[in-house]
Short mmCIF file of C-alpha atoms in Angstrom, two decimals:
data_model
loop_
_atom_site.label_atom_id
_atom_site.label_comp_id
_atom_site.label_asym_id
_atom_site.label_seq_id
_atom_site.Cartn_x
_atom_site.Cartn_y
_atom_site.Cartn_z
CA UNK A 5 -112.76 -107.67 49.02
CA UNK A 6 -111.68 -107.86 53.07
CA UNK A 7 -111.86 -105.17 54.73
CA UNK A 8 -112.14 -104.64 58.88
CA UNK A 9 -114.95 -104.04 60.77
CA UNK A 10 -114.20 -101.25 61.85
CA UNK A 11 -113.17 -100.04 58.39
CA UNK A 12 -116.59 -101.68 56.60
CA UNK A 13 -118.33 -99.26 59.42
CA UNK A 14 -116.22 -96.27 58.16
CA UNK A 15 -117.27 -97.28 54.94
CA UNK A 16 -121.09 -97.02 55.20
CA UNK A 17 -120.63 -94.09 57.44
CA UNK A 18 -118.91 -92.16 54.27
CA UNK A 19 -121.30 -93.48 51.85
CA UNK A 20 -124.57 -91.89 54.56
CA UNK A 21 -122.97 -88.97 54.75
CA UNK A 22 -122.67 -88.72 50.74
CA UNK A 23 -126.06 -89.48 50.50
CA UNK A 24 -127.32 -87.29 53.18
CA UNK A 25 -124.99 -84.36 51.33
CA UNK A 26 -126.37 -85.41 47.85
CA UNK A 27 -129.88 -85.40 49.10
CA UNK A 28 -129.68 -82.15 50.92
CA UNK A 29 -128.31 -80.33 48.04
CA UNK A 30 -130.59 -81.76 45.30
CA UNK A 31 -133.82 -80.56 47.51
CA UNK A 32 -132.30 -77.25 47.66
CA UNK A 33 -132.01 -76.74 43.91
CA UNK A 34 -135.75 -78.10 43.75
CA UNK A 35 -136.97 -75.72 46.41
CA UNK A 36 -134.95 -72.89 45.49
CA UNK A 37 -136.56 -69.70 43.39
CA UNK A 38 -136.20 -70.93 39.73
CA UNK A 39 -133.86 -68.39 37.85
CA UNK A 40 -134.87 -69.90 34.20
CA UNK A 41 -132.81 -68.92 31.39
CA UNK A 42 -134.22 -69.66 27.74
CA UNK A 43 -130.99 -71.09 25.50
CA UNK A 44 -130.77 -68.97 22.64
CA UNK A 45 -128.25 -71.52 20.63
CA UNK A 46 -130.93 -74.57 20.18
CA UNK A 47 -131.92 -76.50 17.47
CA UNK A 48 -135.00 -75.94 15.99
CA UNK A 49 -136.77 -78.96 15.13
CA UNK A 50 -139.68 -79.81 12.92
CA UNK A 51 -142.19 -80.01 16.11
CA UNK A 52 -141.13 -76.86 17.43
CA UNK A 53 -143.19 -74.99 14.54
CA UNK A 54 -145.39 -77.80 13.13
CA UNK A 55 -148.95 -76.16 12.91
CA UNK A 56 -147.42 -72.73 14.44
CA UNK A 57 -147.26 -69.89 12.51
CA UNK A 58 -147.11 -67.00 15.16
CA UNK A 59 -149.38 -66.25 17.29
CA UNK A 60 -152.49 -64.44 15.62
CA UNK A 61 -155.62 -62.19 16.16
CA UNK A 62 -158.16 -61.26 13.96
CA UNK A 63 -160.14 -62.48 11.65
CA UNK A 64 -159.67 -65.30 9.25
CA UNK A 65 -161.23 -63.36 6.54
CA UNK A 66 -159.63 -60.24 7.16
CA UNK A 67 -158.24 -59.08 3.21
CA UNK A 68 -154.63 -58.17 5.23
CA UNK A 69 -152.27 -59.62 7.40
CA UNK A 70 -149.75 -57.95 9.20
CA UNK A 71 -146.76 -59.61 10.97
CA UNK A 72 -145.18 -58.09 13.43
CA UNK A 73 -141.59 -58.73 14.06
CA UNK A 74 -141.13 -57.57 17.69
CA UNK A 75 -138.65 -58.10 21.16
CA UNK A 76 -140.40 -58.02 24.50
CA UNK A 77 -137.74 -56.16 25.82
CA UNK A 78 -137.72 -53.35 23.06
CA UNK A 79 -138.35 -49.63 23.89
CA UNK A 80 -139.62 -49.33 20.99
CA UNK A 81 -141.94 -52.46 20.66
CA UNK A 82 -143.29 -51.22 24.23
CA UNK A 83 -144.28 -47.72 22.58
CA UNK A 84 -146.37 -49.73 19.86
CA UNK A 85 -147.50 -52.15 21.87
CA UNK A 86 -149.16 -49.38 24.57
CA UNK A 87 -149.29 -46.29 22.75
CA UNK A 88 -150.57 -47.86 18.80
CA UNK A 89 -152.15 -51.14 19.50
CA UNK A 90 -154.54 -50.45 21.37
CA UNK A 91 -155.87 -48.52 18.38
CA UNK A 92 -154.56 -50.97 15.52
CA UNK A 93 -156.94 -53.62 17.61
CA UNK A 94 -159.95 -51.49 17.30
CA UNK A 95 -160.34 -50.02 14.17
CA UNK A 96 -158.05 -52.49 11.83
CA UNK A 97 -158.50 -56.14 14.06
CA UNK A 98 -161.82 -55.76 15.90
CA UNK A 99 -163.43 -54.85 12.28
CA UNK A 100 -162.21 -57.55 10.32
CA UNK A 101 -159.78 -55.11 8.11
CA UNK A 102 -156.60 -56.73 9.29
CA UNK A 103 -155.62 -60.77 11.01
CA UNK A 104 -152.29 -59.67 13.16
CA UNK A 105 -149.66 -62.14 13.49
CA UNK A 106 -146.84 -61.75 16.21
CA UNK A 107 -143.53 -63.07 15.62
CA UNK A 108 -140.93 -63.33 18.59
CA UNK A 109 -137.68 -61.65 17.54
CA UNK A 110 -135.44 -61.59 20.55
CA UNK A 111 -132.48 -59.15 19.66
CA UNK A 112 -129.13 -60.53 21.55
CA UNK A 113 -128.69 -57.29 22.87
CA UNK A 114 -131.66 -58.07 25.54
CA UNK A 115 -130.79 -60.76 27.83
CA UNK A 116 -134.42 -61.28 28.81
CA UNK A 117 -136.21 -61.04 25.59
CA UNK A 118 -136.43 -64.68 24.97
CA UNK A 119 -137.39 -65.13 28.60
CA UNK A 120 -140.32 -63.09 28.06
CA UNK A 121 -141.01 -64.73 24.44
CA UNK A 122 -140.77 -67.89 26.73
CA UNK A 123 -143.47 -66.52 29.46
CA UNK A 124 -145.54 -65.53 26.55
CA UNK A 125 -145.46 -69.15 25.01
CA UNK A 126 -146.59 -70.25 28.32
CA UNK A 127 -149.16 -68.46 29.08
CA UNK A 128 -150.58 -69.56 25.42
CA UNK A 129 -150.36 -72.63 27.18
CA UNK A 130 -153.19 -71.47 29.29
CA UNK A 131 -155.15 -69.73 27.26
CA UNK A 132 -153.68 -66.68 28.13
CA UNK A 133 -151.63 -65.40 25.71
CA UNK A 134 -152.62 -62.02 24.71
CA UNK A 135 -153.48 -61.14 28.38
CA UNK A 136 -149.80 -62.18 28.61
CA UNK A 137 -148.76 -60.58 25.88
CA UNK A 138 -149.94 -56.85 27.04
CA UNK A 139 -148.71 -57.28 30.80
CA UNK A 140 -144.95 -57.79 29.91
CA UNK A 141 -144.76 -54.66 27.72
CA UNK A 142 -147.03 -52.87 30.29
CA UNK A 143 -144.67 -53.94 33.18
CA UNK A 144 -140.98 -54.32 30.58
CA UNK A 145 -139.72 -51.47 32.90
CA UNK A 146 -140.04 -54.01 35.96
CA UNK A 147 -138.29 -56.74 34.45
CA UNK A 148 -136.27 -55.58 31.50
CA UNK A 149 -133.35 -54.98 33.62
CA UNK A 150 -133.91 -57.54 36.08
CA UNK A 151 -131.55 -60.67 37.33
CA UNK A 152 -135.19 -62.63 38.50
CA UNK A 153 -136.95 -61.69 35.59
CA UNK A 154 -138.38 -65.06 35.40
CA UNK A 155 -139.45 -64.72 38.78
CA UNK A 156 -141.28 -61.40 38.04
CA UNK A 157 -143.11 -62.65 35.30
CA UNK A 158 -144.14 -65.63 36.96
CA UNK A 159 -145.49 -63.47 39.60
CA UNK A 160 -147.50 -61.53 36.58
CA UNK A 161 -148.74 -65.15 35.32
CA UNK A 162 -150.31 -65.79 39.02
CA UNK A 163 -152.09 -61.95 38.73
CA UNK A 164 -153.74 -63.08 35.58
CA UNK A 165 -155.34 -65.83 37.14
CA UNK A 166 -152.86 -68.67 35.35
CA UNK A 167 -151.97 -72.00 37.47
CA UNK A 168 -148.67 -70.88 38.79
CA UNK A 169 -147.06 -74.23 39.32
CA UNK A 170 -148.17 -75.09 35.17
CA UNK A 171 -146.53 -72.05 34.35
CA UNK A 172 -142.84 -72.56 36.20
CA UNK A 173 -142.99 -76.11 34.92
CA UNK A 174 -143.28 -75.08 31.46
CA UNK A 175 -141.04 -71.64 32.04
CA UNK A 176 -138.39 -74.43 33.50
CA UNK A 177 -139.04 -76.95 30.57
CA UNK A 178 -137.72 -73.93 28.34
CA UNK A 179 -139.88 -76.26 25.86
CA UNK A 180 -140.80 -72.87 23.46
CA UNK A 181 -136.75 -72.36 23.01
CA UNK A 182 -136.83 -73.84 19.46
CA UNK A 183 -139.80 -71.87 18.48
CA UNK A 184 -138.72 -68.76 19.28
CA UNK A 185 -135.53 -69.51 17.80
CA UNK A 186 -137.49 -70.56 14.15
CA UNK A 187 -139.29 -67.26 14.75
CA UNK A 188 -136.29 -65.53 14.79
CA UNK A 189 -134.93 -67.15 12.09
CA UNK A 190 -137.79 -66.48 9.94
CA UNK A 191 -137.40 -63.13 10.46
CA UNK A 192 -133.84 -62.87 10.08
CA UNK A 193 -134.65 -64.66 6.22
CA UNK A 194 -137.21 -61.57 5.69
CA UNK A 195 -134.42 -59.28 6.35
CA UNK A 196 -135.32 -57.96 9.65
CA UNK A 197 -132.91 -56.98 11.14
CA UNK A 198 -134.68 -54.24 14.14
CA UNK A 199 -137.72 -54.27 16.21
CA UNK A 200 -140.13 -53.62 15.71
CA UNK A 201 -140.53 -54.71 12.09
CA UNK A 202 -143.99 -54.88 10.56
CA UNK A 203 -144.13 -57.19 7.17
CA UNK A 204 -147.11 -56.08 5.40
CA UNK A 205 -148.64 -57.39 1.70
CA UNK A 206 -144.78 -58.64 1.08
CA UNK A 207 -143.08 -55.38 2.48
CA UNK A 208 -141.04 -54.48 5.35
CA UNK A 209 -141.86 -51.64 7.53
CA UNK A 210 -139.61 -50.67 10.35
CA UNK A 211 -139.86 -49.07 13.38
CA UNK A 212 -143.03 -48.22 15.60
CA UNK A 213 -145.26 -46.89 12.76
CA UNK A 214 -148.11 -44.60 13.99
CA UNK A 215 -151.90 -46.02 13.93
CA UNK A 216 -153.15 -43.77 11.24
CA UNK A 217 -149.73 -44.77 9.25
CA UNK A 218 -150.38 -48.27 9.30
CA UNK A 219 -154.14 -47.92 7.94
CA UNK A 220 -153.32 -45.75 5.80
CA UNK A 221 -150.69 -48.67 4.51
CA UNK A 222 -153.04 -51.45 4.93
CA UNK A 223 -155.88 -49.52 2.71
CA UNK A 224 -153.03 -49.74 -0.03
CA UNK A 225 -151.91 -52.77 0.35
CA UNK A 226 -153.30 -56.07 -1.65
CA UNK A 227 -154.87 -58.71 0.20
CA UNK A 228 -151.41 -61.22 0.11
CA UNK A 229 -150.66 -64.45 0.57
CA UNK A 230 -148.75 -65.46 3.71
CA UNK A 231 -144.78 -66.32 4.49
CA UNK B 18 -115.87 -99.71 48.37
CA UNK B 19 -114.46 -97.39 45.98
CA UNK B 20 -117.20 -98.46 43.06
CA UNK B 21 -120.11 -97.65 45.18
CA UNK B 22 -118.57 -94.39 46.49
CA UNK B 23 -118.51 -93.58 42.52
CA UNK B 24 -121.60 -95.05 41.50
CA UNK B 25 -123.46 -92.75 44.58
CA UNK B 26 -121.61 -89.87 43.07
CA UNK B 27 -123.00 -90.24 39.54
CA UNK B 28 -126.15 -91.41 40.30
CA UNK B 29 -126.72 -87.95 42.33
CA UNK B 30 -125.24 -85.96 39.02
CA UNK B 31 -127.15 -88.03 36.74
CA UNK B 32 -130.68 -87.30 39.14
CA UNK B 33 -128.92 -83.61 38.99
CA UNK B 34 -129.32 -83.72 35.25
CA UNK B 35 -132.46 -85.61 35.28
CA UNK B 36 -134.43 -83.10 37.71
CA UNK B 37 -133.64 -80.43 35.19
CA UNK B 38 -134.88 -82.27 32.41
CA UNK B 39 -138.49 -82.96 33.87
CA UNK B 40 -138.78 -78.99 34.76
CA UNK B 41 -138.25 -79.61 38.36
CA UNK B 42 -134.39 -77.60 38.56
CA UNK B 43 -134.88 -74.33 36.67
CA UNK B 44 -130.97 -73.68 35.59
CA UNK B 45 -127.96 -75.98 35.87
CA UNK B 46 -125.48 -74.35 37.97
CA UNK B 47 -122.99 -74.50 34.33
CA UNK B 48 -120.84 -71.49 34.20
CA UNK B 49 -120.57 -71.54 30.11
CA UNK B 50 -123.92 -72.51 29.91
CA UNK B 51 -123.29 -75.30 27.84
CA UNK B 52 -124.91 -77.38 29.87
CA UNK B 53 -128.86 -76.64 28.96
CA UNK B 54 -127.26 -76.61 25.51
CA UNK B 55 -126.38 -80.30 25.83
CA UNK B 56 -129.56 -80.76 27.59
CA UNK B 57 -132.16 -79.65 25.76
CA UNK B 58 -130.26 -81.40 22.45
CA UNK B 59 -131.79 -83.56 20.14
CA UNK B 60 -129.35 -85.88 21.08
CA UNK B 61 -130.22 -85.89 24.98
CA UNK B 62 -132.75 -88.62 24.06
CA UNK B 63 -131.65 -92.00 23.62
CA UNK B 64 -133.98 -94.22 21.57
CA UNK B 65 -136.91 -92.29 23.03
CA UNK B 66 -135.61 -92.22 26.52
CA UNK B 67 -133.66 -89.44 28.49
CA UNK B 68 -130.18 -89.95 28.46
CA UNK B 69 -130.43 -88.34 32.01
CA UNK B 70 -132.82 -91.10 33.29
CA UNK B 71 -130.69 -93.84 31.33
CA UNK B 72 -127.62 -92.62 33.64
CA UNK B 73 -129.50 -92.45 36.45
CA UNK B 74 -131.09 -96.74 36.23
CA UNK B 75 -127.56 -97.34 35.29
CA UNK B 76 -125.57 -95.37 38.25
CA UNK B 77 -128.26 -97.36 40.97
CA UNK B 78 -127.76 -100.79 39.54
CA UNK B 79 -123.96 -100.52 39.52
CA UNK B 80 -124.22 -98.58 42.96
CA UNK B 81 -126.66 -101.33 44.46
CA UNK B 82 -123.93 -104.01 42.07
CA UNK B 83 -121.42 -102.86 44.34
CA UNK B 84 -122.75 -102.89 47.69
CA UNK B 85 -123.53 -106.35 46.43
CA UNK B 86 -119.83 -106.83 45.86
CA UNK B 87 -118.53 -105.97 49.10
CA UNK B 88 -120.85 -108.89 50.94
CA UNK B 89 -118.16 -111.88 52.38
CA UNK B 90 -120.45 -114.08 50.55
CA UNK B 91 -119.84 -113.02 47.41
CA UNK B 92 -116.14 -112.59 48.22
CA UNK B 93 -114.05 -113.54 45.31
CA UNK B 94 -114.46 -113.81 41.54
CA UNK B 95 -118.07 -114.21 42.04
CA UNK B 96 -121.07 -112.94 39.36
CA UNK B 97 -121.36 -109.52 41.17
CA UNK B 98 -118.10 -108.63 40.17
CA UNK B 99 -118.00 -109.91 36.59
CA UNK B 100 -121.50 -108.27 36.31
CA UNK B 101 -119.89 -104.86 37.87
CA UNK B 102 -117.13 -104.91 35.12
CA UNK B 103 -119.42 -106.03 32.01
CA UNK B 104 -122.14 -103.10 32.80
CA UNK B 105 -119.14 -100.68 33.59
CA UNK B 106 -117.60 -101.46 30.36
CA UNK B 107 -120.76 -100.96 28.38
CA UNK B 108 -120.88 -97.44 29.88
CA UNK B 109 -117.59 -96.30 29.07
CA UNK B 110 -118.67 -97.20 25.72
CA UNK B 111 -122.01 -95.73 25.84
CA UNK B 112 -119.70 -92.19 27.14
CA UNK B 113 -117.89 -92.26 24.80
CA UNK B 114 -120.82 -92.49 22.38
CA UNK B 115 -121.73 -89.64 24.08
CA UNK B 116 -119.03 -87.52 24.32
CA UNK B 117 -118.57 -88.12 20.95
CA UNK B 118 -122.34 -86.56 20.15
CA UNK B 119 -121.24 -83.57 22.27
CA UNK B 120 -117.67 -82.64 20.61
CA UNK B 121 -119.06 -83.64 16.74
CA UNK B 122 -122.69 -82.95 16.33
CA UNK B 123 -123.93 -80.63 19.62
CA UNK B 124 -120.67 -78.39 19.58
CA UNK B 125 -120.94 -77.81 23.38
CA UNK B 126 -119.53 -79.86 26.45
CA UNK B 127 -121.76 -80.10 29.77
CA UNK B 128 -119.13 -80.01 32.29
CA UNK B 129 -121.67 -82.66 34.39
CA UNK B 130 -121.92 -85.03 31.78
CA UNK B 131 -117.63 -85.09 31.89
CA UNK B 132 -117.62 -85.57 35.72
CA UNK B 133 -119.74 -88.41 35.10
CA UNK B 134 -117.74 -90.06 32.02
CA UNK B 135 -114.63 -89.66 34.69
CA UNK B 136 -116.66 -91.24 37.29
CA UNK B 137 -117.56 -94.54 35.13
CA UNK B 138 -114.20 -94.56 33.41
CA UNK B 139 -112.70 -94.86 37.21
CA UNK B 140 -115.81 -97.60 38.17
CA UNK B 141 -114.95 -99.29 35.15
CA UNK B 142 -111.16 -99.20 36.23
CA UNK B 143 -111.93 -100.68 39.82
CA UNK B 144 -114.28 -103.37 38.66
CA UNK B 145 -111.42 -104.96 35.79
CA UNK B 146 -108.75 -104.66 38.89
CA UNK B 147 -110.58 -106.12 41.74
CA UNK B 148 -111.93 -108.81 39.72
CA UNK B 149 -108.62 -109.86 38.32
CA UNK B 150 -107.52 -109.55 41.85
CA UNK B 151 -110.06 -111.55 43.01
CA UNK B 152 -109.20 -114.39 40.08
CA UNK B 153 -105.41 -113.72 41.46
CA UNK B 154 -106.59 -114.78 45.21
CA UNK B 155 -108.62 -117.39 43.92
CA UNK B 156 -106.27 -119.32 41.65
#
């Protein structure tokens, strides 16, 4: 191809300043505060729940399980979570009576539940997931609402001690997307269809049921096997 | 000149695409959104390898192909060229492959992933005109 001198020198002088522009703006959307968004639409693939059957406390022994069907960003899953848990955990968990299983069912009316399903995931990652767990519904009124959600929550990962740059990586990675998506579909085949939805001994309970409701469900119920 | 203009522009979309893959890029500035959707697909691997990182190897040998190209020494119908318009040609293909995946079996278009099957449709373009122009000057 001829071309002038002086139009070979315009040449590389275009092509430095596209590189110089391409550079610049690809180290600004690296530096920049990560805004992660968890895709609700994915595929779920075999990996995503291979050896995962919700996250679970309790016992192995315990006669009952209960799973809870539940949406970080839920009112109501927040007034269980801080108001009934707290007792469930002591006198039905910490005793052996009952192994809890939590199952992420982000409602598409909550743009941030899966975000927070997704913060939860990661924290697992770190050992931290029930430490996790409790923070978001303490603090839901912080981030619920919020456009940097991701941000806040990464800020509550670094105040429970987790390795801040692990957790953005994997918040980024969005890797948990197809197992909160199985978890919702799992649901969704139970027929839940609110949060939160407790499946106990093969029926559904909905709505945040009191403590003293629950045991007094769980004495009834038969031992069961699992979904 | 015009090929390694291109190839510059879609290797910078393609380390774009690739950044986000690896965790580094937290969203893709995609206004439908269709891009993550695309992204984190099955289908965004390719025989084990990131169809991100594929585009990138690809856009830098074709860029570095056509810097190549440009030297007075290879001046003419010479390998560079062919090479430029054989690789070009196998990633029209390899788009349309692609494309393909993203009408039929994802159900979503990444608007990045178009600007970069325009991109190597035009490098393909260049590299089957200047070489036949080149074979015109030579014979």
């Amino acid at each position: 191809m001829a071309a002038s001198p002086s139009g070979v020198n315009r040449f590389y002088l275009l092509l430095g300043a596209l590189a110089l522009a391409g550079i610049a703006a690809l180290v600004y959307q690296v530096k920049k505060p990560k805004g992660v968004s968890i895709p609700a639409n994915v595929t779920v693939l075999a990996a995503d729940t291979a050896g995962f059957r919700g996250y679970l406390v309790g016992a192995d022994s315990a006669a009952v399980e209960v799973s809870e069907y539940a949406d970080y960003q839920c009112p109501a899953c927040q007034s269980f979570e801080t108001i009934q848990f707290p007792a469930v955990r002591e006198q039905l968990i910490a005793t052996g009576k009952v192994r809890w299983r939590y199952r992420d069912f982000p409602l598409e009316m909550h743009p941030n539940a899966r975000v927070a399903a997704h913060a939860a995931a990661c924290a697992a990652d770190q050992g931290k997931y029930w430490e996790m767990h409790a923070a978001i519904y303490d603090r839901q009124m912080e981030w619920a609402d919020s456009r940097s959600a991701s941000s806040l929550l990464s800020q509550l990962a670094g105040t429970l001690g987790m390795d801040r740059g692990g957790f953005d990586a994997c918040m980024s990675s969005a890797k948990y997307a197809g197992r909160i998506q199985a978890s919702l579909e799992e649901g969704t085949r139970l027929g839940v269809g609110s949060t939160p939805t407790f499946l106990i001994a093969g029926r559904l309970y909905l709505g945040a049921i009191s403590s003293d409701s629950l045991r007094s469900i769980i004495q009834h119920a038969q031992p069961s096997p699992t979904p | 000149m015009g090929i390694a203009l291109l190839s510059l522009i879609g290797l910078f979309i393609a380390l774009y695409l690739y950044l986000y893959k690896i965790g580094q890029i937290g969203t893709l500035v995609c206004g439908t959104g269709s891009c993550e959707t695309v992204q984190l697909s099955p289908q965004s691997r390719f025989l084990g390898v990131d169809v991100a990182l594929i585009g990138l190897l690809g856009y830098a040998v074709l860029f570095g192909l056509g810097l190549l190209a440009l030297q007075p020494r290879f001046a003419g119908p010479a390998w560079p060229s062919r090479l430029l318009a054989v690789l070009s040609g196998i990633a029209v293909l390899f788009t349309l492959y692609l494309t393909g995946l993203e009408l039929f079996v994802i159900h979503a278009i990444c608007r990045y992933c178009v600007a970069s099957a325009v991109v190597i449709v035009i490098v393909f373009l260049l590299a089957v005109w200047d070489l036949r122009r080149s074979a015109a000057g030579a014979g």
